Amino acid sequence: MASSSFMAILTLALLLQTATSSAQLSTNFYSSSCPRVFSAVRSTVQSAIRNEARIGASLLRLHFHDCFVNGCDGSLLLDDTSSFTGEKNAVPNRNSARGFDVVDNIKSAVENVCPGVVSCADILAIAARDSVAILGGPSWNVKLGRRDARTASQAAANNNIPPPTSNLNQLISRFNALGLSTRDLVALSGSHTIGQSRCIQFRPRIYNETNLDSSFAQTRRSNCPRASGSGDNNLAPLDLQTPTAFDNNYFKNLIQKKGLLHSDQQLFNGGSTDSIVRTYSNSYNTFSSDFVSAIIKMGDIKPLTGSNGEIRKNCRKPN
């Protein structure tokens, strides 16, 4: 009898644990505690994009680079402290990740309507959605309820964010390790339909690789000198046709061998993802739908919930 009671309690505990872990985030998390969060975020993002269209891509990228390092916990936003070295100066982010001042503005706007309620990690997720939608892409219901990390890891950022030198197998492996499929990888790479990249990131491709359109290479070389250290921070659009419109031209460019980064062109280079790229290049709706599914899935990576982490007052420093 005692044994069956114990088993019943154990089963109930396991069921509760499963329910808790599967229901961590929800689309109505702030419906009563901060119903104005969405309007506060959107108006600030809209204003920032009106000022500089590129910032939409930068805000979307912050959400990616946050989630890929120990989960979607706002750790990327932390400045260095005496007890840890943050992620802002990790190789994938140094002189590259941007939009932190806009996040500060969003946080201020949100704090004005409901102080101490909304996490910086959730602000990144909402701002990413709004950026995509404002630039002509899809919208979606963002799952919320993340809490903020109290620490950050430069080493994890260096190891976990795929560099632009990655080959297809490395990209697939990294995404799979985070629970993202190969199709998710291609759909999320479609984020490169907006934004810019620095010469230092694409120089090896335009001077050393052969699987690229020659006129495209010539165009890119015009503002990216061969010599290392010269023009390293000169910018070029990741999608040369519509760099501030969220569309499927990125995939059309790959088919024409006009991917800017080595890792971009790897998605269409005689490998297993060629067919997905063709599908997305032919159907914006399919790309859009898959992108939404993938970014929602990405937003579920190891969030801090419940009593874990904190709700930061200032996104740049722990409370």
Coordinates of C-alpha atoms in Angstrom, one line a residue:
M1 CA 0.0 0.0 0.0
A2 CA 2.8 2.4 1.0
S3 CA 4.6 1.5 -2.2
S4 CA 1.6 2.3 -4.4
S5 CA 1.1 5.6 -2.6
F6 CA 4.7 6.5 -3.2
M7 CA 4.4 5.6 -6.9
A8 CA 1.3 7.8 -7.2
I9 CA 3.0 10.7 -5.6
L10 CA 6.1 10.2 -7.8
T11 CA 3.9 10.0 -10.9
L12 CA 2.1 13.2 -9.9
A13 CA 5.4 15.0 -9.3
L14 CA 6.7 14.0 -12.7
L15 CA 3.4 15.1 -14.4
L16 CA 3.6 18.5 -12.6
Q17 CA 7.3 18.8 -13.6
T18 CA 6.4 18.0 -17.2
A19 CA 3.5 20.5 -17.2
T20 CA 5.7 23.2 -15.8
S21 CA 8.5 22.7 -18.2
S22 CA 6.2 22.6 -21.3
A23 CA 4.2 25.6 -20.2
Q24 CA 7.1 27.9 -19.2
L25 CA 6.4 30.7 -21.8
S26 CA 3.0 31.9 -23.0
T27 CA 1.7 34.5 -25.4
N28 CA -0.5 36.1 -22.7
F29 CA 2.1 36.2 -20.0
Y30 CA 1.8 40.0 -19.4
S31 CA -1.9 40.3 -20.3
S32 CA -2.8 41.5 -16.7
S33 CA 0.6 42.5 -15.3
C34 CA 1.6 44.7 -18.3
P35 CA -1.1 45.0 -21.0
R36 CA 0.7 48.0 -22.6
V37 CA 4.0 46.3 -23.1
F38 CA 3.5 45.7 -26.8
S39 CA 2.5 49.3 -27.7
A40 CA 5.5 50.6 -25.6
V41 CA 8.0 48.3 -27.5
R42 CA 6.5 48.8 -30.9
S43 CA 6.4 52.6 -30.8
T44 CA 10.1 52.7 -29.7
V45 CA 11.1 50.2 -32.4
Q46 CA 9.2 52.1 -35.0
S47 CA 10.8 55.4 -34.1
A48 CA 14.3 53.8 -34.2
I49 CA 13.7 52.2 -37.7
R50 CA 12.3 55.5 -39.0
N51 CA 15.6 57.1 -37.9
E52 CA 17.7 54.2 -39.4
A53 CA 16.2 51.3 -41.2
R54 CA 19.2 49.1 -40.6
I55 CA 18.5 49.0 -36.8
G56 CA 15.7 46.6 -37.4
A57 CA 18.2 43.9 -38.6
S58 CA 20.4 44.8 -35.6
L59 CA 17.6 44.3 -33.1
L60 CA 16.7 40.9 -34.7
R61 CA 20.3 39.9 -34.6
L62 CA 20.5 40.7 -30.8
H63 CA 17.7 38.2 -30.2
F64 CA 19.6 35.5 -32.1
H65 CA 22.9 36.2 -30.4
D66 CA 21.3 36.2 -27.1
C67 CA 19.4 32.9 -27.5
F68 CA 22.4 31.0 -29.0
V69 CA 24.5 31.6 -25.8
N70 CA 23.1 29.8 -22.8
G71 CA 19.5 30.4 -23.9
C72 CA 17.3 33.5 -24.3
D73 CA 18.2 35.2 -21.1
G74 CA 19.2 38.7 -21.9
S75 CA 22.9 37.9 -21.1
L76 CA 24.1 39.6 -24.3
L77 CA 23.0 43.0 -23.0
L78 CA 25.1 42.9 -19.8
D79 CA 28.2 45.2 -19.6
D80 CA 31.4 43.7 -18.1
T81 CA 31.6 43.8 -14.3
S82 CA 34.3 43.0 -11.8
S83 CA 32.9 39.4 -11.5
F84 CA 32.4 38.5 -15.2
T85 CA 33.5 39.5 -18.7
G86 CA 30.3 39.9 -20.8
E87 CA 29.4 38.9 -24.3
K88 CA 29.5 42.3 -26.0
N89 CA 33.2 42.0 -26.8
A90 CA 33.2 38.3 -27.8
V91 CA 34.4 37.8 -31.4
P92 CA 30.9 37.5 -33.0
N93 CA 29.7 40.7 -31.3
R94 CA 32.7 43.1 -31.0
N95 CA 32.3 46.1 -33.3
S96 CA 29.3 44.2 -34.7
A97 CA 26.4 43.8 -32.3
R98 CA 24.5 47.0 -32.1
G99 CA 21.2 48.5 -31.0
F100 CA 22.0 48.4 -27.3
D101 CA 20.9 52.1 -27.0
V102 CA 17.6 51.3 -28.6
V103 CA 17.1 48.5 -26.1
D104 CA 17.7 51.0 -23.3
N105 CA 15.1 53.2 -24.8
I106 CA 12.6 50.4 -25.1
K107 CA 13.3 49.3 -21.5
S108 CA 12.6 52.9 -20.3
A109 CA 9.3 53.0 -22.3
V110 CA 8.3 49.7 -20.8
E111 CA 9.3 50.7 -17.2
N112 CA 7.2 53.8 -17.6
V113 CA 4.0 51.8 -18.1
C114 CA 4.8 48.9 -15.7
P115 CA 8.0 49.1 -13.6
G116 CA 9.8 46.0 -12.7
V117 CA 7.6 43.6 -14.6
V118 CA 9.0 42.9 -18.1
S119 CA 12.4 41.2 -18.6
C120 CA 15.1 42.4 -21.0
A121 CA 15.1 38.9 -22.6
D122 CA 11.4 39.3 -23.4
I123 CA 12.0 42.9 -24.7
L124 CA 14.5 41.4 -27.2
A125 CA 12.0 38.8 -28.4
I126 CA 9.2 41.4 -28.9
A127 CA 11.6 43.9 -30.5
A128 CA 12.8 41.2 -33.0
R129 CA 9.1 40.4 -34.0
D130 CA 8.3 44.1 -34.4
S131 CA 11.4 44.8 -36.4
V132 CA 10.6 42.0 -38.9
A133 CA 6.9 43.2 -39.2
I134 CA 7.8 46.9 -39.6
L135 CA 10.2 46.0 -42.4
G136 CA 7.5 44.2 -44.3
G137 CA 7.8 40.7 -42.9
P138 CA 5.4 38.4 -41.0
S139 CA 4.2 39.0 -37.5
W140 CA 3.5 36.4 -34.8
N141 CA 2.4 36.0 -31.2
V142 CA 5.5 36.1 -29.1
K143 CA 5.8 33.7 -26.3
L144 CA 6.9 35.5 -23.1
G145 CA 7.8 34.9 -19.5
R146 CA 11.6 34.8 -19.7
R147 CA 13.6 36.2 -16.9
D148 CA 17.1 37.8 -17.1
A149 CA 20.4 36.2 -16.3
R150 CA 22.6 37.7 -13.6
T151 CA 25.8 36.9 -15.4
A152 CA 27.2 36.4 -19.0
S153 CA 29.9 34.4 -20.6
Q154 CA 32.3 35.7 -23.3
A155 CA 33.7 32.2 -23.8
A156 CA 30.2 30.8 -24.5
A157 CA 29.6 33.5 -27.0
N158 CA 32.8 32.8 -28.8
N159 CA 32.1 29.1 -28.9
N160 CA 28.3 29.0 -29.6
I161 CA 27.6 31.6 -32.2
P162 CA 28.4 30.2 -35.7
P163 CA 31.0 32.3 -37.5
P164 CA 30.6 33.4 -41.1
T165 CA 33.4 31.0 -42.0
S166 CA 31.2 28.0 -41.0
N167 CA 30.6 25.2 -43.6
L168 CA 27.2 23.6 -44.0
N169 CA 27.9 20.6 -41.6
Q170 CA 29.1 23.0 -38.9
L171 CA 26.0 25.1 -39.3
I172 CA 23.6 22.1 -39.2
S173 CA 25.4 20.7 -36.2
R174 CA 25.3 23.9 -34.2
F175 CA 21.6 24.5 -34.9
N176 CA 20.7 20.8 -34.2
A177 CA 22.5 21.1 -30.8
L178 CA 20.0 23.8 -29.9
G179 CA 17.0 21.8 -31.0
L180 CA 16.7 23.6 -34.3
S181 CA 16.3 21.5 -37.5
T182 CA 18.1 22.0 -40.8
R183 CA 15.0 23.6 -42.2
D184 CA 15.0 26.0 -39.2
L185 CA 18.6 26.8 -40.0
V186 CA 17.8 27.8 -43.6
A187 CA 14.6 29.7 -42.6
L188 CA 16.4 31.6 -39.8
S189 CA 19.3 32.4 -42.2
G190 CA 16.7 34.3 -44.2
S191 CA 17.1 37.0 -41.6
H192 CA 20.0 38.1 -43.9
T193 CA 17.4 39.4 -46.2
I194 CA 17.9 42.6 -44.1
G195 CA 21.0 44.2 -42.7
Q196 CA 24.6 44.8 -43.5
S197 CA 27.9 43.1 -42.9
R198 CA 31.4 44.4 -42.5
C199 CA 34.2 43.9 -45.0
I200 CA 36.3 41.9 -42.5
Q201 CA 33.5 39.3 -42.5
F202 CA 33.1 38.8 -46.3
R203 CA 36.7 39.7 -47.6
P204 CA 37.9 36.1 -47.7
R205 CA 34.8 35.1 -49.8
I206 CA 35.1 37.9 -52.4
Y207 CA 38.8 37.4 -53.0
N208 CA 39.4 33.7 -52.5
E209 CA 36.2 31.8 -53.4
T210 CA 35.0 30.6 -56.8
N211 CA 31.4 29.8 -56.2
L212 CA 30.3 33.4 -56.6
D213 CA 29.1 35.6 -59.4
S214 CA 32.1 37.6 -60.8
S215 CA 30.3 40.9 -61.3
F216 CA 28.9 40.6 -57.7
A217 CA 32.5 40.0 -56.5
Q218 CA 33.7 43.0 -58.4
T219 CA 31.0 45.2 -56.9
R220 CA 31.8 44.1 -53.4
R221 CA 35.6 44.5 -53.8
S222 CA 35.1 48.2 -54.7
N223 CA 34.5 49.0 -51.1
C224 CA 36.4 46.2 -49.4
P225 CA 40.1 46.3 -50.2
R226 CA 42.1 43.0 -50.2
A227 CA 44.6 44.2 -47.6
S228 CA 43.7 43.2 -44.1
G229 CA 43.2 46.2 -41.8
S230 CA 42.1 48.4 -44.7
G231 CA 38.4 49.2 -44.7
D232 CA 37.6 46.4 -42.3
N233 CA 34.4 48.1 -41.1
N234 CA 33.2 49.2 -44.5
L235 CA 29.6 47.9 -44.9
A236 CA 27.8 46.0 -47.7
P237 CA 24.2 44.8 -47.7
L238 CA 23.6 41.1 -47.0
D239 CA 20.8 41.2 -49.6
L240 CA 22.0 43.5 -52.4
Q241 CA 18.6 44.1 -53.8
T242 CA 16.3 45.1 -50.9
P243 CA 18.4 45.3 -47.7
T244 CA 15.7 47.0 -45.7
A245 CA 12.8 44.9 -46.8
F246 CA 12.0 41.5 -45.2
D247 CA 11.4 39.4 -48.4
N248 CA 12.8 36.3 -50.0
N249 CA 15.4 37.9 -52.3
Y250 CA 18.2 36.6 -50.0
F251 CA 17.4 33.1 -51.3
K252 CA 17.2 34.2 -55.0
N253 CA 20.6 35.7 -54.5
L254 CA 22.0 32.4 -53.2
I255 CA 20.8 30.7 -56.4
Q256 CA 22.7 33.3 -58.4
K257 CA 25.8 32.8 -56.3
K258 CA 25.5 36.2 -54.8
G259 CA 25.6 35.2 -51.1
L260 CA 27.7 37.7 -49.3
L261 CA 29.1 35.5 -46.5
H262 CA 30.8 32.1 -46.9
S263 CA 28.2 30.7 -44.5
D264 CA 25.3 32.2 -46.6
Q265 CA 26.5 30.5 -49.9
Q266 CA 27.0 27.2 -48.0
L267 CA 23.2 26.9 -48.0
F268 CA 23.2 26.6 -51.8
N269 CA 26.3 24.9 -52.8
G270 CA 25.4 21.4 -54.0
G271 CA 24.5 20.2 -50.5
S272 CA 21.5 19.0 -48.6
T273 CA 19.9 22.4 -48.2
D274 CA 19.8 23.4 -51.9
S275 CA 16.2 22.2 -52.2
I276 CA 15.0 24.3 -49.3
V277 CA 16.7 27.4 -50.7
R278 CA 14.9 26.8 -54.0
T279 CA 11.6 26.4 -52.2
Y280 CA 12.0 29.6 -50.4
S281 CA 13.2 31.5 -53.4
N282 CA 10.0 30.4 -55.2
S283 CA 7.6 31.0 -52.4
Y284 CA 7.8 33.9 -50.0
N285 CA 4.8 32.5 -48.1
T286 CA 6.5 29.2 -47.4
F287 CA 9.7 31.0 -46.2
S288 CA 7.6 33.4 -44.1
S289 CA 5.7 30.6 -42.4
D290 CA 8.8 28.5 -41.7
F291 CA 10.6 31.6 -40.4
V292 CA 7.9 32.3 -37.9
S293 CA 7.9 28.6 -36.7
A294 CA 11.7 28.6 -36.4
I295 CA 12.0 31.9 -34.5
I296 CA 9.3 30.9 -32.0
K297 CA 11.2 27.6 -31.5
M298 CA 14.5 29.6 -31.1
G299 CA 12.9 31.8 -28.5
D300 CA 12.2 28.6 -26.4
I301 CA 15.9 27.8 -26.0
K302 CA 16.6 27.4 -22.2
P303 CA 14.7 30.4 -20.8
L304 CA 15.0 31.3 -17.2
T305 CA 11.5 31.2 -15.6
G306 CA 9.8 31.1 -12.3
S307 CA 12.2 32.1 -9.5
N308 CA 15.3 31.7 -11.7
G309 CA 17.1 34.9 -12.8
E310 CA 15.6 38.3 -12.2
I311 CA 13.8 41.2 -13.9
R312 CA 16.5 43.7 -14.5
K313 CA 15.8 47.4 -13.9
N314 CA 18.7 48.3 -16.3
C315 CA 19.3 45.9 -19.2
R316 CA 23.1 46.6 -19.0
K317 CA 23.6 45.5 -15.4
P318 CA 22.3 43.0 -12.8
N319 CA 20.1 44.4 -10.1

